mmCIF file of C-alpha atoms in Angstrom:
data_model
loop_
_atom_site.group_PDB
_atom_site.id
_atom_site.type_symbol
_atom_site.label_atom_id
_atom_site.label_comp_id
_atom_site.label_asym_id
_atom_site.label_seq_id
_atom_site.Cartn_x
_atom_site.Cartn_y
_atom_site.Cartn_z
ATOM 1 C CA GLU A 1 1.119 18.051 16.844
ATOM 2 C CA ASP A 2 1.872 14.635 18.119
ATOM 3 C CA GLN A 3 -1.279 12.468 18.389
ATOM 4 C CA VAL A 4 -2.062 8.529 19.343
ATOM 5 C CA THR A 5 -5.614 7.222 19.148
ATOM 6 C CA GLN A 6 -5.772 3.706 20.241
ATOM 7 C CA SER A 7 -8.921 1.114 19.009
ATOM 8 C CA PRO A 8 -11.276 0.025 20.174
ATOM 9 C CA GLU A 9 -11.761 2.150 23.366
ATOM 10 C CA ALA A 10 -13.060 -1.653 25.028
ATOM 11 C CA LEU A 11 -13.079 -4.766 23.869
ATOM 12 C CA ARG A 12 -14.430 -8.056 25.609
ATOM 13 C CA LEU A 13 -13.015 -11.074 24.241
ATOM 14 C CA GLN A 14 -13.774 -15.008 25.239
ATOM 15 C CA GLU A 15 -11.112 -17.083 26.383
ATOM 16 C CA GLY A 16 -9.314 -18.135 23.647
ATOM 17 C CA GLU A 17 -10.733 -16.002 20.974
ATOM 18 C CA SER A 18 -7.729 -13.921 19.681
ATOM 19 C CA SER A 19 -7.884 -10.199 18.593
ATOM 20 C CA SER A 20 -6.009 -7.227 18.041
ATOM 21 C CA LEU A 21 -5.476 -3.655 19.103
ATOM 22 C CA ASN A 22 -4.616 -0.694 17.473
ATOM 23 C CA CYS A 23 -2.763 2.746 18.182
ATOM 24 C CA SER A 24 -2.302 4.738 15.344
ATOM 25 C CA TYR A 25 -0.354 7.250 15.705
ATOM 26 C CA THR A 26 0.789 10.821 13.740
ATOM 27 C CA VAL A 27 4.123 12.258 14.769
ATOM 28 C CA SER A 28 6.880 13.653 12.835
ATOM 29 C CA GLY A 29 9.455 11.085 12.818
ATOM 30 C CA LEU A 30 9.339 8.236 15.241
ATOM 31 C CA ARG A 31 12.614 6.857 17.290
ATOM 32 C CA GLY A 32 10.321 4.459 19.238
ATOM 33 C CA LEU A 33 6.481 3.195 19.916
ATOM 34 C CA PHE A 34 6.495 1.285 23.365
ATOM 35 C CA TRP A 35 3.516 -0.724 24.672
ATOM 36 C CA TYR A 36 2.591 -0.892 28.332
ATOM 37 C CA ARG A 37 -0.183 -2.754 30.058
ATOM 38 C CA GLN A 38 -1.637 -1.385 33.213
ATOM 39 C CA ASP A 39 -3.719 -3.445 35.618
ATOM 40 C CA PRO A 40 -6.421 -1.233 37.438
ATOM 41 C CA GLY A 41 -4.899 1.070 40.665
ATOM 42 C CA LYS A 42 -1.445 -0.097 39.473
ATOM 43 C CA GLY A 43 1.397 1.524 37.391
ATOM 44 C CA PRO A 44 2.125 0.571 34.010
ATOM 45 C CA GLU A 45 4.049 -2.237 32.824
ATOM 46 C CA PHE A 46 6.158 -2.470 30.456
ATOM 47 C CA LEU A 47 5.712 -4.783 27.156
ATOM 48 C CA PHE A 48 7.348 -3.884 24.124
ATOM 49 C CA THR A 49 9.610 -1.268 22.263
ATOM 50 C CA LEU A 50 9.569 -0.947 18.454
ATOM 51 C CA TYR A 51 11.661 1.335 16.443
ATOM 52 C CA SER A 52 11.154 0.841 12.861
ATOM 53 C CA ALA A 53 8.374 -0.331 10.239
ATOM 54 C CA GLY A 54 8.014 -4.287 9.533
ATOM 55 C CA GLU A 55 9.812 -4.951 13.206
ATOM 56 C CA GLU A 56 8.024 -7.683 15.611
ATOM 57 C CA LYS A 57 8.650 -8.565 18.986
ATOM 58 C CA GLU A 58 7.050 -11.210 21.090
ATOM 59 C CA LYS A 59 6.086 -12.233 24.238
ATOM 60 C CA GLU A 60 3.935 -15.108 25.089
ATOM 61 C CA ARG A 61 0.512 -14.466 23.852
ATOM 62 C CA LEU A 62 1.449 -10.791 22.452
ATOM 63 C CA LYS A 63 2.764 -10.051 19.859
ATOM 64 C CA ALA A 64 3.324 -6.086 19.040
ATOM 65 C CA THR A 65 3.827 -5.057 15.124
ATOM 66 C CA LEU A 66 4.618 -1.914 13.692
ATOM 67 C CA THR A 67 4.088 0.065 10.561
ATOM 68 C CA LYS A 68 5.137 3.854 9.321
ATOM 69 C CA LYS A 69 1.101 4.637 10.650
ATOM 70 C CA GLU A 70 0.378 2.230 13.212
ATOM 71 C CA SER A 71 0.774 -0.647 15.540
ATOM 72 C CA PHE A 72 -0.843 -3.506 16.646
ATOM 73 C CA LEU A 73 -0.918 -5.777 19.697
ATOM 74 C CA HIS A 74 -2.218 -9.192 19.112
ATOM 75 C CA ILE A 75 -3.583 -11.402 21.637
ATOM 76 C CA THR A 76 -3.734 -15.202 20.544
ATOM 77 C CA ALA A 77 -6.001 -17.049 22.657
ATOM 78 C CA PRO A 78 -6.142 -14.689 25.872
ATOM 79 C CA LYS A 79 -6.999 -15.762 28.622
ATOM 80 C CA PRO A 80 -8.607 -14.078 31.994
ATOM 81 C CA GLU A 81 -5.162 -13.264 33.136
ATOM 82 C CA ASP A 82 -4.413 -10.609 30.096
ATOM 83 C CA SER A 83 -7.716 -8.248 31.400
ATOM 84 C CA ALA A 84 -6.048 -4.924 31.697
ATOM 85 C CA THR A 85 -5.758 -1.417 29.829
ATOM 86 C CA TYR A 86 -3.301 -1.457 27.172
ATOM 87 C CA LEU A 87 -1.027 1.933 26.366
ATOM 88 C CA CYS A 88 0.878 2.303 23.340
ATOM 89 C CA ALA A 89 2.643 5.204 23.514
ATOM 90 C CA VAL A 90 5.231 7.252 20.992
ATOM 91 C CA GLN A 91 8.719 9.238 21.401
ATOM 92 C CA ARG A 92 9.628 11.812 18.610
ATOM 93 C CA ASN A 93 13.270 12.170 19.480
ATOM 94 C CA TYR A 94 15.778 10.901 21.519
ATOM 95 C CA GLY A 95 15.088 12.397 25.034
ATOM 96 C CA GLN A 96 11.544 13.891 24.287
ATOM 97 C CA ASN A 97 8.878 12.942 26.319
ATOM 98 C CA PHE A 98 6.364 9.937 25.620
ATOM 99 C CA VAL A 99 2.971 10.880 23.938
ATOM 100 C CA PHE A 100 0.656 8.187 25.247
ATOM 101 C CA GLY A 101 -2.676 7.393 23.722
ATOM 102 C CA PRO A 102 -6.055 6.684 25.856
ATOM 103 C CA GLY A 103 -5.313 3.154 25.605
ATOM 104 C CA THR A 104 -7.743 -0.169 25.320
ATOM 105 C CA ARG A 105 -9.582 -1.785 28.327
ATOM 106 C CA LEU A 106 -9.293 -5.267 27.409
ATOM 107 C CA SER A 107 -11.464 -8.092 29.311
ATOM 108 C CA VAL A 108 -11.392 -11.745 28.751
ATOM 109 C CA LEU A 109 -14.358 -13.783 30.131
ATOM 110 C CA PRO A 110 -13.652 -16.972 30.883
ATOM 111 C CA GLY B 1 15.792 -5.724 36.644
ATOM 112 C CA ALA B 2 14.459 -1.890 36.199
ATOM 113 C CA VAL B 3 11.981 -1.545 39.014
ATOM 114 C CA VAL B 4 10.607 1.221 40.312
ATOM 115 C CA SER B 5 8.942 1.971 43.904
ATOM 116 C CA GLN B 6 6.712 4.714 44.920
ATOM 117 C CA HIS B 7 6.258 5.283 48.854
ATOM 118 C CA PRO B 8 3.103 5.615 50.512
ATOM 119 C CA SER B 9 0.810 3.807 47.982
ATOM 120 C CA ARG B 10 -2.073 5.369 49.280
ATOM 121 C CA VAL B 11 -2.277 8.316 51.616
ATOM 122 C CA ILE B 12 -5.009 10.555 53.097
ATOM 123 C CA CYS B 13 -5.202 14.061 54.389
ATOM 124 C CA LYS B 14 -7.219 16.799 55.207
ATOM 125 C CA SER B 15 -7.325 20.062 53.142
ATOM 126 C CA GLY B 16 -5.099 22.492 53.557
ATOM 127 C CA THR B 17 -1.981 19.951 54.299
ATOM 128 C CA SER B 18 1.112 19.303 52.237
ATOM 129 C CA VAL B 19 1.824 15.158 51.043
ATOM 130 C CA LYS B 20 5.020 14.002 49.974
ATOM 131 C CA ILE B 21 5.491 11.170 47.573
ATOM 132 C CA GLU B 22 8.684 9.202 47.001
ATOM 133 C CA CYS B 23 9.995 7.706 43.685
ATOM 134 C CA ARG B 24 12.776 5.210 43.552
ATOM 135 C CA SER B 25 14.673 3.622 41.099
ATOM 136 C CA LEU B 26 15.627 0.602 43.284
ATOM 137 C CA ASP B 27 17.967 -1.615 40.524
ATOM 138 C CA PHE B 28 19.177 1.650 38.028
ATOM 139 C CA GLN B 29 19.963 4.626 38.097
ATOM 140 C CA ALA B 30 17.615 7.224 36.570
ATOM 141 C CA THR B 31 18.775 10.148 34.731
ATOM 142 C CA THR B 32 15.235 11.252 34.220
ATOM 143 C CA MET B 33 12.208 10.910 36.273
ATOM 144 C CA PHE B 34 8.385 11.736 34.972
ATOM 145 C CA TRP B 35 5.512 12.605 37.437
ATOM 146 C CA TYR B 36 1.949 11.840 35.842
ATOM 147 C CA ARG B 37 -1.448 11.826 37.211
ATOM 148 C CA GLN B 38 -4.100 9.746 35.986
ATOM 149 C CA PHE B 39 -8.079 10.395 36.476
ATOM 150 C CA PRO B 40 -10.461 7.228 36.386
ATOM 151 C CA LYS B 41 -10.525 5.558 33.435
ATOM 152 C CA GLN B 42 -8.206 8.198 31.447
ATOM 153 C CA SER B 43 -5.098 7.815 30.108
ATOM 154 C CA LEU B 44 -1.500 9.329 31.781
ATOM 155 C CA MET B 45 -1.466 12.951 32.102
ATOM 156 C CA LEU B 46 2.521 14.114 31.878
ATOM 157 C CA MET B 47 3.087 16.840 35.308
ATOM 158 C CA ALA B 48 6.545 17.407 34.875
ATOM 159 C CA THR B 49 9.848 16.003 33.876
ATOM 160 C CA SER B 50 13.433 16.314 36.502
ATOM 161 C CA ASN B 51 16.775 15.416 35.691
ATOM 162 C CA GLU B 52 18.971 14.650 38.540
ATOM 163 C CA GLY B 53 20.483 17.851 40.083
ATOM 164 C CA SER B 54 18.150 20.040 37.858
ATOM 165 C CA LYS B 55 14.772 22.135 38.030
ATOM 166 C CA ALA B 56 11.887 20.251 36.994
ATOM 167 C CA THR B 57 10.616 20.704 33.603
ATOM 168 C CA TYR B 58 6.462 21.520 33.997
ATOM 169 C CA GLU B 59 3.673 20.684 31.312
ATOM 170 C CA GLN B 60 1.433 23.838 30.721
ATOM 171 C CA GLY B 61 -1.184 24.272 33.691
ATOM 172 C CA VAL B 62 0.610 22.422 36.322
ATOM 173 C CA GLU B 63 1.187 25.061 38.978
ATOM 174 C CA LYS B 64 4.997 24.325 39.612
ATOM 175 C CA ASP B 65 4.629 26.172 43.144
ATOM 176 C CA LYS B 66 1.957 23.223 44.018
ATOM 177 C CA PHE B 67 3.872 20.389 42.820
ATOM 178 C CA LEU B 68 7.231 20.972 43.971
ATOM 179 C CA ILE B 69 9.650 18.172 42.411
ATOM 180 C CA ASN B 70 12.969 17.325 43.770
ATOM 181 C CA HIS B 71 15.356 14.946 42.122
ATOM 182 C CA ALA B 72 17.827 14.940 44.582
ATOM 183 C CA SER B 73 19.596 11.739 43.493
ATOM 184 C CA LEU B 74 19.981 9.190 40.749
ATOM 185 C CA THR B 75 17.544 7.262 42.453
ATOM 186 C CA LEU B 76 15.161 9.435 44.109
ATOM 187 C CA SER B 77 12.986 11.776 43.366
ATOM 188 C CA THR B 78 9.844 13.316 45.363
ATOM 189 C CA LEU B 79 6.665 14.995 44.607
ATOM 190 C CA THR B 80 5.502 17.164 47.639
ATOM 191 C CA VAL B 81 1.634 18.315 47.055
ATOM 192 C CA THR B 82 1.623 21.460 48.804
ATOM 193 C CA SER B 83 -1.947 22.728 50.382
ATOM 194 C CA ALA B 84 -3.640 19.953 49.023
ATOM 195 C CA HIS B 85 -7.255 20.641 48.339
ATOM 196 C CA PRO B 86 -9.612 18.073 47.267
ATOM 197 C CA GLU B 87 -9.688 18.256 43.462
ATOM 198 C CA ASP B 88 -5.916 17.598 43.807
ATOM 199 C CA SER B 89 -7.293 14.024 44.874
ATOM 200 C CA SER B 90 -6.117 11.608 41.897
ATOM 201 C CA PHE B 91 -3.850 8.961 41.130
ATOM 202 C CA TYR B 92 0.243 9.895 40.497
ATOM 203 C CA ILE B 93 2.489 7.791 39.294
ATOM 204 C CA CYS B 94 6.516 8.384 38.830
ATOM 205 C CA SER B 95 8.300 6.520 36.142
ATOM 206 C CA ALA B 96 11.857 6.436 35.828
ATOM 207 C CA ARG B 97 14.504 6.351 32.916
ATOM 208 C CA GLY B 98 17.882 5.327 33.013
ATOM 209 C CA ALA B 99 21.230 6.290 30.604
ATOM 210 C CA VAL B 100 22.132 2.587 30.212
ATOM 211 C CA VAL B 101 19.039 0.345 31.399
ATOM 212 C CA GLY B 102 16.277 0.193 28.842
ATOM 213 C CA GLY B 103 17.203 2.917 26.823
ATOM 214 C CA GLU B 104 14.538 5.485 26.296
ATOM 215 C CA THR B 105 11.952 2.978 27.938
ATOM 216 C CA GLN B 106 10.451 4.645 30.759
ATOM 217 C CA TYR B 107 9.625 2.298 33.705
ATOM 218 C CA PHE B 108 7.101 2.994 36.318
ATOM 219 C CA GLY B 109 6.405 2.929 39.900
ATOM 220 C CA PRO B 110 3.010 1.478 41.210
ATOM 221 C CA GLY B 111 1.298 4.364 41.798
ATOM 222 C CA THR B 112 -0.092 6.479 44.353
ATOM 223 C CA ARG B 113 -3.649 6.863 45.261
ATOM 224 C CA LEU B 114 -4.251 10.483 47.132
ATOM 225 C CA LEU B 115 -7.458 11.453 48.706
ATOM 226 C CA VAL B 116 -7.812 14.932 50.179
ATOM 227 C CA LEU B 117 -10.697 15.382 52.371
#
């Protein structure tokens, strides 16, 4: 059974304090791993798609990386507006549904 | 690009009434739409998947007669919660996947908060 776990469950950072969020997955063959950001009371906002081990994607202060077992979302010098829940999801094969992780709630304090 | 809207954003209804939620892909054609439910501080729970012109595929444990899904066009899907009860109160989110835009990426709507009194 495909499983996705995320750690930590919650993370509190000071503004400017860089850190990483982890998404670990067990899936028999990965077609894609997706990162989303969700603000309270809103739908998830798409951030990145990663397809193969070694791939990296960047957007502003965020960088996502992928290995054969996990993905990291690195946040460099975060700002309070980066506070949100970050979700990762995996897709096993083309056309199949996503399996979402439970998310990491990030709080960045000024 | 890849914008998905939902309407209404918030609805309060009495127990026993039915509520319809619309999900639209505004700038792309959505071959597949998904409906999720989310409880406070929990992750997304997939309820059903619908392809345009086909019957929806429901996840295990989701009552298809209670949660009616219609995907009548490539830009519109609706979720109707029939005979709603307080336990149906939740945050409902749709997502859409296009044949051309974004590949397999799902783009989410802003969600609908349902409160059943």
